[in-house]
Amino acid sequence: MKLEQVELRRIHLPLVAPFRASIGTLHHRDVLLVHVIADGVEGWGECVAFGEPFYSYEYTDGAHDVIRRHMLPLLLAQREVRAEDVIGILTPVRGHPMAKAAVEMAILDAELRVDGRSFGDFLGATRPAVDCGVSVGIHERVEDLLRTVEGYLADGYKRIKLKIEPGHDVEDVRAVREAFGDILLQVDANTAYTRTDAQHLAELDEFDLLLIEQPLPEEDIRGHAELAQVVRTPICLDESITSAKAAEDAIALGACSIVNIKAGRVGGYLEARRVHDVCAERNVPVWCGGMLETGLGRAANVALAALPNFTLPGDTSASGRYYAQDIVEPFVLDGGTLAVPTGPGLGVSPLSDALEQFTVSVELCR
Ligand code: OSB
Ligand code: MG
C-alpha cells in the first residue's frame, strides 16, 4: 500500500491506581499513537514505551522523535509499503524496537483492514478467547496487597503476578499464598536482583510459583543460567528477550524455561510471532506480557495470546484494571477471559470523544 499520511498523536491517560514496580511508579500512561492513512483506509499503532526510560531505554518523547525524524522519511519515500517489509526498510535506524513496532502495527492494521482480515487470523490464533492474569504492583503494606489481590480474584482473573524487589518479596508471596491457597501465582522482579541473591531467591521455591520473571539485569544471560541451577522455580525472561534470536540463545544457554512475549520489546507483532514459533519448537511455553496498553494495543495482544503456544495466562487484563475510560470500547473480562476481536485489522477503533478527551498533541507528517 501507499502511505498517504501519518499522524503522530500523543495521549495522556490517568491510571485507576498508581502501579509500582522495582523500576519505579506509574501514575498515568503517556502514549504515542501512530495513525496512518493508506489506500483510503486507516491503521492504528500504539507505541508501548513509557514516558520515562525506566523499563527500557526507549521512552515516549524519544520514540516520537525517532519516528518523525528518522523512520517516516524512509517509509513515506516508498512507492509501496507492506507490513512485512517495514522492519527491513527501517534497518538504517539502529534499535528502537518499540518505535518500529508501533509503525509496523499501524501499517499492518491498515493492510488487514483492506484485506478484511483480523489480527488473530493473520497471526494464527487458534482460540476465540484468552485466559487472563493480572500484574499486581508492589504495595507498602501487606494488608493492602491482600485487599488488592482479593479484588482481582473476585473479578475472575485466573492468575496473579506479584511485582517484587528486595524487601518486598518472600513475605509478600507467603502472605498471598497463605491467604488465597492454591491460586496460579508468579512474580516479576524487573531486574531488581543480582547474582549474589541466588540463595535468597531460592526461598521462593517453597511457594510453588509458576515462574520468576526477570530477576537479574537484562544483559545477564549467564547469570540467569547459573541461577536456574540454584532455584527450582522456573525462570522466565522478559527484558532480556529482544528478538527471536535472543530467545533461541537464552533457551540454548539454559537461562530460561518460559518466555514473556511483548511485541513492542521485540520490534513488532511479526517478530513476536517468530519468538512464539522458536519457543514452540523447543517446548518452551510463552505468555503475553503487557505494557498497560490502551485498548488498541490490547486488541493486538489478545490476538497474539490466542496462538497455540501461549499456554499460560497473560498480563492481558481488562481495560478497567487500568483505565476508568479506555480510548476504544472497553475490553471486559468474561469468566477470566477476553474475547479475541474478529473484525478486520485490530477489530477495534478509537472512540472519537474519548480520543479527543485524552489527546495532548497531534502532528501530521506526509
Ligand atoms: O515487566 O511486565 C512488566 C508494567 C510496567 C513495566 C513492566 C511490566 C509491567 C507489568 C504490567 O507487569 C503488565 C500489564 O498489566 O500491562
Ligand atoms: Mg516483566
XYZ file of C-alpha atoms and ligand atoms in Angstrom:
383
model
C 0.000 0.000 0.000
C 0.990 3.638 -0.471
C 1.343 5.596 2.762
C -0.579 8.803 2.216
C -0.376 10.428 5.606
C 0.821 9.657 9.116
C -0.478 11.345 12.244
C 1.539 11.125 15.474
C -0.890 11.576 18.327
C 0.068 11.891 21.972
C -2.394 10.983 24.679
C -2.271 11.203 28.456
C -4.356 8.561 30.231
C -4.674 8.506 34.025
C -4.415 5.061 35.677
C -7.167 3.988 38.095
C -4.428 3.431 40.710
C -0.656 4.003 40.803
C 1.323 0.987 39.601
C 4.586 0.375 41.471
C 7.368 -1.911 40.265
C 11.033 -2.154 41.295
C 11.888 0.202 38.431
C 9.514 2.984 39.519
C 5.874 4.001 39.873
C 3.454 4.881 37.082
C 0.513 7.216 37.695
C -0.592 7.610 34.095
C 0.311 6.459 30.593
C 1.861 8.959 28.233
C 1.186 7.132 24.948
C 2.226 7.763 21.350
C -0.272 6.572 18.747
C 0.696 6.174 15.100
C -2.293 6.758 12.837
C -1.736 6.019 9.159
C -3.907 6.609 6.121
C -3.063 4.294 3.235
C -5.087 3.115 0.236
C -8.022 5.043 1.692
C -8.139 3.096 4.974
C -6.884 3.926 8.451
C -4.478 1.969 10.595
C -3.554 2.412 14.248
C -0.334 1.581 16.033
C 0.414 2.027 19.726
C 3.921 2.630 20.994
C 4.365 0.805 24.311
C 7.293 2.915 25.518
C 6.636 4.679 28.828
C 7.040 8.409 29.461
C 10.278 7.731 31.328
C 13.088 5.340 30.276
C 12.765 3.138 33.385
C 11.769 -0.202 31.885
C 13.704 0.224 28.631
C 15.921 2.920 27.159
C 13.034 3.840 24.901
C 10.600 6.473 26.172
C 7.701 8.285 24.563
C 9.415 11.537 23.542
C 12.384 9.596 22.158
C 10.169 7.228 20.181
C 8.195 10.182 18.827
C 11.380 11.933 17.734
C 12.990 8.912 16.068
C 9.775 8.026 14.234
C 9.249 11.576 12.973
C 12.844 12.366 12.026
C 14.292 9.012 11.020
C 11.579 6.450 10.278
C 8.760 8.276 8.496
C 11.035 9.822 5.845
C 12.195 6.305 4.891
C 8.630 4.975 4.729
C 6.992 7.956 3.028
C 9.633 7.747 0.282
C 8.463 4.246 -0.701
C 6.015 3.786 -3.557
C 4.594 0.701 -1.844
C 4.942 -0.453 1.750
C 3.920 -3.851 3.039
C 3.815 -4.547 6.770
C 6.274 -7.413 6.369
C 8.789 -5.023 4.766
C 8.624 -2.287 7.414
C 11.410 -3.617 9.650
C 13.668 -4.075 6.614
C 13.014 -0.545 5.356
C 13.863 0.740 8.833
C 17.197 -1.120 9.167
C 19.216 2.110 8.768
C 17.790 3.041 12.188
C 19.529 1.069 14.925
C 17.491 -0.255 17.815
C 14.251 1.482 18.870
C 12.161 -1.695 18.687
C 9.130 -0.145 20.393
C 9.045 2.741 17.935
C 9.427 0.360 14.991
C 6.750 -1.948 16.387
C 4.252 0.926 16.600
C 4.832 1.881 12.973
C 4.615 -1.721 11.788
C 1.423 -2.253 13.801
C -0.281 0.742 12.165
C 0.631 -0.409 8.659
C -0.362 -4.000 9.426
C -3.713 -2.788 10.769
C -4.371 -0.790 7.591
C -3.297 -3.688 5.367
C -5.540 -6.169 7.175
C -8.482 -3.751 7.035
C -8.063 -3.636 3.263
C -7.954 -7.432 3.127
C -10.895 -7.766 5.553
C -8.751 -9.980 7.787
C -8.335 -9.835 11.569
C -5.051 -9.673 13.507
C -5.926 -13.004 15.117
C -6.498 -14.693 11.788
C -3.312 -13.199 10.341
C -1.126 -14.121 13.326
C -2.509 -17.651 13.583
C -4.854 -17.505 16.569
C -6.343 -20.872 17.440
C -8.670 -19.811 20.296
C -11.668 -17.446 20.365
C -10.756 -16.105 23.830
C -7.673 -15.996 26.046
C -7.119 -16.669 29.754
C -6.197 -13.530 31.645
C -3.902 -12.865 34.538
C -3.204 -9.588 36.301
C 0.024 -7.895 37.340
C -0.117 -6.506 40.884
C 2.175 -3.634 41.828
C 4.321 -3.521 44.954
C 2.332 -2.405 47.986
C 3.994 -0.815 51.003
C 1.690 -2.711 53.410
C 0.832 -6.417 53.132
C -2.812 -5.768 54.220
C -3.237 -3.501 51.212
C -1.630 -6.068 48.898
C -4.028 -8.753 50.118
C -7.026 -6.461 49.580
C -5.907 -5.718 46.002
C -5.338 -9.397 45.186
C -8.709 -10.300 46.707
C -10.404 -7.787 44.401
C -8.721 -9.174 41.287
C -9.602 -12.753 42.218
C -13.198 -11.622 42.694
C -13.035 -10.091 39.199
C -12.187 -13.569 37.892
C -8.505 -13.255 36.973
C -7.022 -16.715 36.508
C -3.515 -15.933 37.709
C -1.868 -13.361 39.926
C 1.572 -11.879 39.261
C 3.217 -10.014 42.113
C 5.849 -7.400 41.451
C 8.783 -7.979 43.802
C 12.003 -6.276 44.848
C 14.406 -6.749 47.765
C 12.369 -6.035 50.914
C 9.077 -6.863 49.185
C 9.407 -10.481 48.137
C 9.366 -13.675 50.236
C 6.986 -12.365 52.915
C 4.597 -10.831 50.374
C 4.458 -14.111 48.462
C 3.973 -16.080 51.687
C 1.088 -13.827 52.739
C -0.681 -14.148 49.369
C -0.142 -17.912 49.271
C -1.486 -18.308 52.832
C -4.482 -16.051 52.232
C -5.603 -17.436 48.867
C -4.327 -21.029 48.778
C -3.866 -22.862 45.536
C -4.125 -19.985 43.009
C -1.847 -19.652 39.971
C 0.846 -17.314 41.288
C 4.063 -15.888 39.826
C 6.453 -12.997 40.492
C 8.230 -10.339 38.420
C 11.411 -8.638 39.669
C 12.108 -6.345 36.696
C 15.891 -6.871 37.134
C 15.942 -5.906 40.836
C 18.363 -8.650 41.985
C 21.994 -9.641 41.406
C 23.758 -12.996 41.102
C 24.610 -12.890 44.804
C 20.877 -13.084 45.643
C 20.541 -16.680 44.385
C 20.102 -18.255 47.830
C 17.566 -15.603 48.798
C 15.556 -16.183 45.599
C 15.623 -19.936 46.329
C 13.483 -19.124 49.391
C 10.639 -18.585 46.921
C 10.798 -22.256 45.913
C 8.534 -23.374 48.759
C 5.583 -21.406 47.323
C 5.182 -23.388 44.063
C 5.249 -20.325 41.861
C 4.628 -20.767 38.134
C 7.759 -18.759 37.438
C 10.056 -15.942 38.486
C 10.287 -13.266 35.803
C 13.482 -11.377 35.005
C 15.252 -11.458 38.379
C 18.605 -10.199 37.008
C 19.716 -7.413 34.650
C 18.688 -7.817 31.032
C 22.271 -8.338 29.786
C 22.946 -11.083 32.337
C 22.003 -14.202 30.383
C 24.781 -16.212 32.028
C 23.628 -15.108 35.477
C 20.127 -16.362 34.747
C 21.550 -19.686 33.547
C 23.525 -20.027 36.790
C 20.515 -19.004 38.862
C 18.424 -21.660 37.119
C 20.809 -24.258 38.582
C 20.173 -22.976 42.116
C 16.435 -22.234 42.210
C 13.701 -24.763 41.481
C 11.156 -22.138 40.386
C 11.217 -21.839 36.563
C 12.942 -18.721 35.257
C 11.064 -16.603 32.732
C 12.719 -13.783 30.819
C 11.066 -10.513 29.802
C 13.534 -7.614 29.322
C 16.319 -9.939 28.046
C 14.250 -11.304 25.148
C 14.719 -8.672 22.470
C 14.238 -10.916 19.405
C 13.582 -14.481 18.259
C 17.360 -14.940 18.064
C 17.758 -13.750 21.660
C 15.058 -16.205 22.724
C 16.795 -19.043 20.900
C 20.112 -18.230 22.596
C 18.665 -17.764 26.089
C 16.905 -21.117 25.822
C 20.020 -22.861 24.449
C 22.094 -21.455 27.315
C 19.608 -22.607 29.944
C 18.797 -19.056 31.046
C 15.020 -19.506 30.911
C 12.407 -22.212 30.537
C 9.471 -19.832 29.931
C 9.296 -16.638 27.848
C 7.224 -13.474 28.258
C 6.434 -12.071 24.804
C 5.822 -8.351 24.342
C 5.567 -7.309 20.725
C 6.915 -3.816 21.412
C 10.041 -5.134 23.121
C 10.918 -7.396 20.164
C 10.149 -4.864 17.415
C 6.642 -5.842 16.360
C 3.950 -8.486 16.058
C 5.728 -10.258 13.200
C 8.847 -10.776 15.318
C 6.641 -11.661 18.302
C 5.169 -14.474 16.233
C 8.710 -15.663 15.413
C 9.542 -15.668 19.143
C 6.425 -17.769 19.699
C 7.495 -20.202 16.977
C 11.078 -20.545 18.227
C 9.802 -21.289 21.732
C 7.154 -23.718 20.490
C 9.787 -25.707 18.567
C 11.761 -26.038 21.796
C 8.782 -26.852 24.029
C 9.210 -23.608 25.929
C 5.818 -22.184 26.980
C 5.157 -18.493 26.384
C 2.683 -15.946 27.691
C 1.733 -12.471 26.597
C 3.209 -9.628 28.616
C 1.681 -6.193 28.866
C 2.748 -2.556 28.920
C -0.514 -1.138 30.295
C -1.683 -0.659 26.739
C -4.812 1.170 25.688
C -7.485 -0.928 24.009
C -5.626 -0.594 20.691
C -2.511 -2.404 21.858
C -4.683 -4.700 23.955
C -6.620 -5.826 20.859
C -3.390 -6.900 19.179
C -2.045 -8.533 22.354
C -5.210 -10.577 22.844
C -4.952 -11.764 19.218
C -1.303 -12.746 19.759
C -2.124 -14.514 23.032
C -4.536 -16.769 21.129
C -1.650 -18.547 19.345
C -1.193 -22.196 20.375
C 1.993 -21.983 22.460
C 0.584 -19.214 24.711
C -0.241 -21.815 27.339
C -0.009 -19.610 30.433
C -2.428 -16.755 31.255
C -1.026 -13.399 30.134
C -0.886 -9.871 31.553
C -3.772 -9.140 29.188
C -6.111 -7.647 31.768
C -9.428 -5.894 31.192
C -9.477 -2.181 30.318
C -10.964 -1.386 33.735
C -7.890 -2.723 35.546
C -6.001 0.234 34.095
C -8.347 2.982 32.962
C -11.683 4.457 34.022
C -12.208 5.308 30.354
C -10.358 3.487 27.561
C -9.995 5.021 24.096
C -11.826 2.099 22.420
C -14.853 0.093 23.585
C -13.514 -1.406 26.807
C -12.242 -4.973 26.981
C -14.372 -6.638 29.677
C -13.480 -9.860 31.465
C -15.810 -12.801 30.825
C -15.142 -15.738 33.119
C -11.490 -14.717 33.421
C -11.061 -14.456 29.645
C -11.019 -11.749 26.993
C -12.522 -12.401 23.569
C -10.210 -12.138 20.563
C -11.560 -9.387 18.280
C -12.801 -10.776 14.960
C -13.336 -7.632 12.860
C -10.875 -6.501 10.164
C -7.453 -5.380 11.400
C -7.391 -4.767 15.141
C -11.148 -5.152 15.189
C -11.462 -2.059 17.371
C -11.282 1.661 16.582
C -10.827 4.724 18.776
C -13.959 6.337 20.208
C -13.610 9.879 18.929
C -14.846 11.588 22.113
C -12.507 9.626 24.384
C -9.620 10.077 21.974
C -10.104 13.850 21.901
C -10.566 13.993 25.670
C -7.114 12.495 26.310
C -5.194 13.949 23.344
C -2.301 16.229 24.221
C -0.957 16.885 20.719
C -1.350 15.812 17.106
C 1.339 16.138 14.465
C 0.743 15.484 10.783
C 3.533 14.042 8.629
C 3.362 13.385 4.905
O 7.641 -6.164 33.442
O 5.781 -6.805 32.647
C 6.481 -5.919 33.136
C 4.327 -2.859 33.801
C 5.236 -1.856 33.599
C 6.525 -2.182 33.268
C 6.915 -3.507 33.139
C 5.991 -4.524 33.336
C 4.691 -4.184 33.697
C 3.663 -5.148 34.038
C 2.243 -4.756 33.730
O 3.893 -6.166 34.640
C 1.617 -5.621 32.694
C 0.274 -5.101 32.279
O -0.689 -5.311 33.021
O 0.164 -4.497 31.193
Mg 8.089 -8.171 33.312
